[in-house]
Amino acid sequence: MRGFYIGRFQPYHDGHHAMVGRIAEEVDELVLGIGSADDSHTTHDPFTAGERIMMITKAVAEFDLPTYVVPLEDINRNAVWVSHVESMCPDFDVAYSNNPLVVRLFEESGIEVRQSPMFDRDRLEGSEIRQ
Amino acid sequence: MRGFYIGRFQPYHDGHHAMVGRIAEEVDELVLGIGSADDSHTTHDPFTAGERIMMITKAVAEFDLPTYVVPLEDINRNAVWVSHVESMCPDFDVAYSNNPLVVRLFEESGIEVRQSPMFDRDRLEGSEIRQ
Amino acid sequence: MRGFYIGRFQPYHDGHHAMVGRIAEEVDELVLGIGSADDSHTTHDPFTAGERIMMITKAVAEFDLPTYVVPLEDINRNAVWVSHVESMCPDFDVAYSNNPLVVRLFEESGIEVRQSPMFDRDRLEGSEIRQ
Amino acid sequence: MRGFYIGRFQPYHDGHHAMVGRIAEEVDELVLGIGSADDSHTTHDPFTAGERIMMITKAVAEFDLPTYVVPLEDINRNAVWVSHVESMCPDFDVAYSNNPLVVRLFEESGIEVRQSPMFDRDRLEGSEIRQ
Amino acid sequence: MRGFYIGRFQPYHDGHHAMVGRIAEEVDELVLGIGSADDSHTTHDPFTAGERIMMITKAVAEFDLPTYVVPLEDINRNAVWVSHVESMCPDFDVAYSNNPLVVRLFEESGIEVRQSPMFDRDRLEGSEIRQ
Amino acid sequence: MRGFYIGRFQPYHDGHHAMVGRIAEEVDELVLGIGSADDSHTTHDPFTAGERIMMITKAVAEFDLPTYVVPLEDINRNAVWVSHVESMCPDFDVAYSNNPLVVRLFEESGIEVRQSPMFDRDRLEGSEIRQ
């Protein structure tokens, strides 16, 4: 059983980490997709994909969960986005997301999506889980 | 000390594996770049990036070498290719390649390149190490 | 019941026309996709998409078959090609093609493909049915 | 005499339909260009090009006007936009638009543009005729 | 000693001209990069690259400074932008910019950047020096 | 009276130089377009656009002819190529080319093209005038 979880991870923060911990209880392996991998050097997207790969890899080592960290360049075309993700990533059985667009695109493609119960937004100021 | 080694890995074969084994003796960590990550479903490039990530990850588990497997979409512009690779990958100290274009592009950017002694081409029929 | 048939139609010739006639017996409506719609002005691809729309529309008027003629720009990424086609075209129930790549891509996506019995290639010199 | 009329048609509404009715009195055939054909699945652009082709084709059947419905992907370069449109569409003699940019681009290319007298905006709440 | 100075030059105004005059005192030759060369026909970016080449060439003729005017299409990827500029332009020894992103990207690539003392913004209403 | 002459100039050679000399007798100013400006580092296209700008600028200084040297990235779409060239270059009155595709594209757009009498191909071994 392999899960998929996508974020921009600019940066990878406690909210992401809590989410990965929760997912780790449900799957055997995890694909972590880095969205907007081609964006960097801006206030909204400061880190390169390479820097984000390092952050994430070190952080998830805490979990006993084989993890594939995959940078995903933007394809700017919602209708083909799921195919783009599927071709760049190892196969997965279930996707995790609270982003309504991501949820809809996966569900239209017949992929099971699990939305997390909302974690404590007040504590995780500025957290966002988005493509 | 982190090394970088790129191939299309269509598929990952014994020649690639011997090369990784050799590199494992010289570096502490390895970034494995999957070139032409966006090509698939042709005779020349049959596998998707996701399939190649799986092949490679399983194979390199044999070595005691922390490895980052990074799909790299073609950017079709030699003059910016090194910047593309550097932004998508964790930092590396040395690149390994026998591909003359890859060697030249890295060297022009001031990155050390080590070319492997030629392994036994007759035994590895069809091997190619290319971008 | 709506069918889909794709070709570059450079130009639309007797072979294409015979194929459409045959398909007309099996479906209620037809989507005719014009492949490589963005190519023109070369020996291999002389006509613009607009010119091809005119050729095809006039020719298929002979059949009593509601037809949607849809130019499809190349997306140069096999793994997302089916999603590209599906988003640009009215929904269809079955695809017609003799092109092995097209057949494989549709079948991987779970779409039924019907391959035509080979029509008389000697008579249709230069015919090709390709994406 | 063939006319050209472009909109995003997200969705095709009464304002568009009134405009087509008016154009039908002036031309023999009509090319209906679907702008931003590659956008979908957002609040601003909910429908795919394929869905819009269906909406439009059914609606314009009411008029006795041969119509070519042509999806047009965004080219994001104003200076080449007219050439893009011309190559994707059957030849046309006159363009209809109230969009100032569309009007200007066509006129700079020497193409006649007719702007419609403003229809009843109050009744057509939310109507927009844009590229 | 060759300098590099980039702007969108929509249009080239007194502020740009004062900046070029100042640079002319420090370098032997100047490369003038026209940013967003592919944008035109909008309020924010009215002129084509060709029109901007003419404006700039006529204006800088006043200085006794060999000048290369180079249109630069947007590459929409900060991490490869410096390589893009370097490949399109004659070699230069120093870049002039007050744009924080441009300054940062050049400095990360090891290129010397000189920021101009702020010229009289009140007098040059609407001036902007940006990529 | 301003002329336009395009080549890849990989490198700029005696054949190009003879052509420019001939054109210099017919026009007041010249736009020299560098085709495939984004290609470099290959046997077919060794030099960057920046390197080619330097070569050409130095060589044409011999003629008393105001010259605008403009790198042109490939747009890979014949139907919009003329618009691309026109937006990137100062206005011109006549184009010079022996390349059949270039000749055809300009003529379709209503631009006068002058084809040079063939210069001595035997002496200029390897010369090519192409887009």
Coordinates of C-alpha atoms in Angstrom, one line a residue, chain C residues 33-107:
Chain C
G33 CA -9.0 14.8 -34.3
I34 CA -6.5 16.6 -36.4
G35 CA -3.1 15.6 -35.1
S36 CA 0.0 17.9 -35.2
A37 CA -2.4 20.8 -35.7
D38 CA 0.4 23.2 -35.1
D39 CA 2.6 21.9 -38.0
S40 CA 2.3 23.4 -41.4
H41 CA 4.3 24.7 -44.4
T42 CA 6.6 21.7 -44.7
T43 CA 6.7 18.8 -47.2
H44 CA 5.7 16.4 -44.5
D45 CA 3.0 18.7 -43.1
P46 CA 2.0 21.2 -45.8
F47 CA -1.5 22.3 -44.6
T48 CA -2.5 24.4 -41.6
A49 CA -5.1 23.1 -39.2
G50 CA -7.6 25.6 -40.6
E51 CA -7.1 24.3 -44.2
R52 CA -7.5 20.7 -42.9
I53 CA -10.7 21.6 -41.1
M54 CA -12.1 22.8 -44.4
M55 CA -11.0 19.7 -46.4
I56 CA -12.4 17.3 -43.8
T57 CA -15.7 19.1 -43.2
K58 CA -16.5 19.2 -46.9
A59 CA -15.6 15.6 -47.4
V60 CA -17.5 14.1 -44.4
A61 CA -20.7 16.0 -45.3
E62 CA -21.3 13.0 -47.6
F63 CA -22.0 10.8 -44.6
D64 CA -25.1 11.3 -42.5
L65 CA -23.0 11.5 -39.4
P66 CA -22.8 14.4 -37.0
T67 CA -19.0 15.1 -36.9
Y68 CA -16.9 17.3 -34.6
V69 CA -13.6 18.3 -36.2
V70 CA -11.0 19.2 -33.5
P71 CA -7.5 20.4 -34.1
L72 CA -5.1 19.0 -31.6
E73 CA -1.7 20.7 -31.0
D74 CA 1.2 18.4 -30.3
I75 CA 1.9 18.0 -26.5
N76 CA 5.1 16.1 -27.0
R77 CA 4.6 14.0 -23.9
N78 CA 3.2 10.5 -24.5
A79 CA 2.2 10.0 -20.8
V80 CA -0.3 12.9 -20.8
W81 CA -1.4 12.6 -24.5
V82 CA -4.7 10.8 -23.8
S83 CA -5.7 13.4 -21.1
H84 CA -4.9 16.1 -23.6
V85 CA -7.1 14.6 -26.3
E86 CA -9.9 13.9 -23.8
S87 CA -10.0 17.5 -22.6
M88 CA -10.0 19.0 -26.1
C89 CA -12.7 16.7 -27.5
P90 CA -16.3 15.9 -26.8
D91 CA -16.6 12.6 -24.8
F92 CA -16.3 9.5 -26.9
D93 CA -17.0 5.8 -26.3
V94 CA -14.5 4.1 -28.6
A95 CA -11.4 5.1 -30.5
Y96 CA -10.4 4.0 -34.0
S97 CA -6.7 3.7 -34.9
N98 CA -4.2 1.4 -36.5
N99 CA -1.3 3.4 -35.0
P100 CA 0.4 1.1 -32.4
L101 CA 1.4 4.0 -30.1
V102 CA -2.1 5.5 -30.2
V103 CA -3.6 2.0 -29.6
R104 CA -1.4 1.4 -26.6
L105 CA -1.9 4.8 -25.0
F106 CA -5.7 4.6 -25.2
E107 CA -5.8 1.0 -24.0

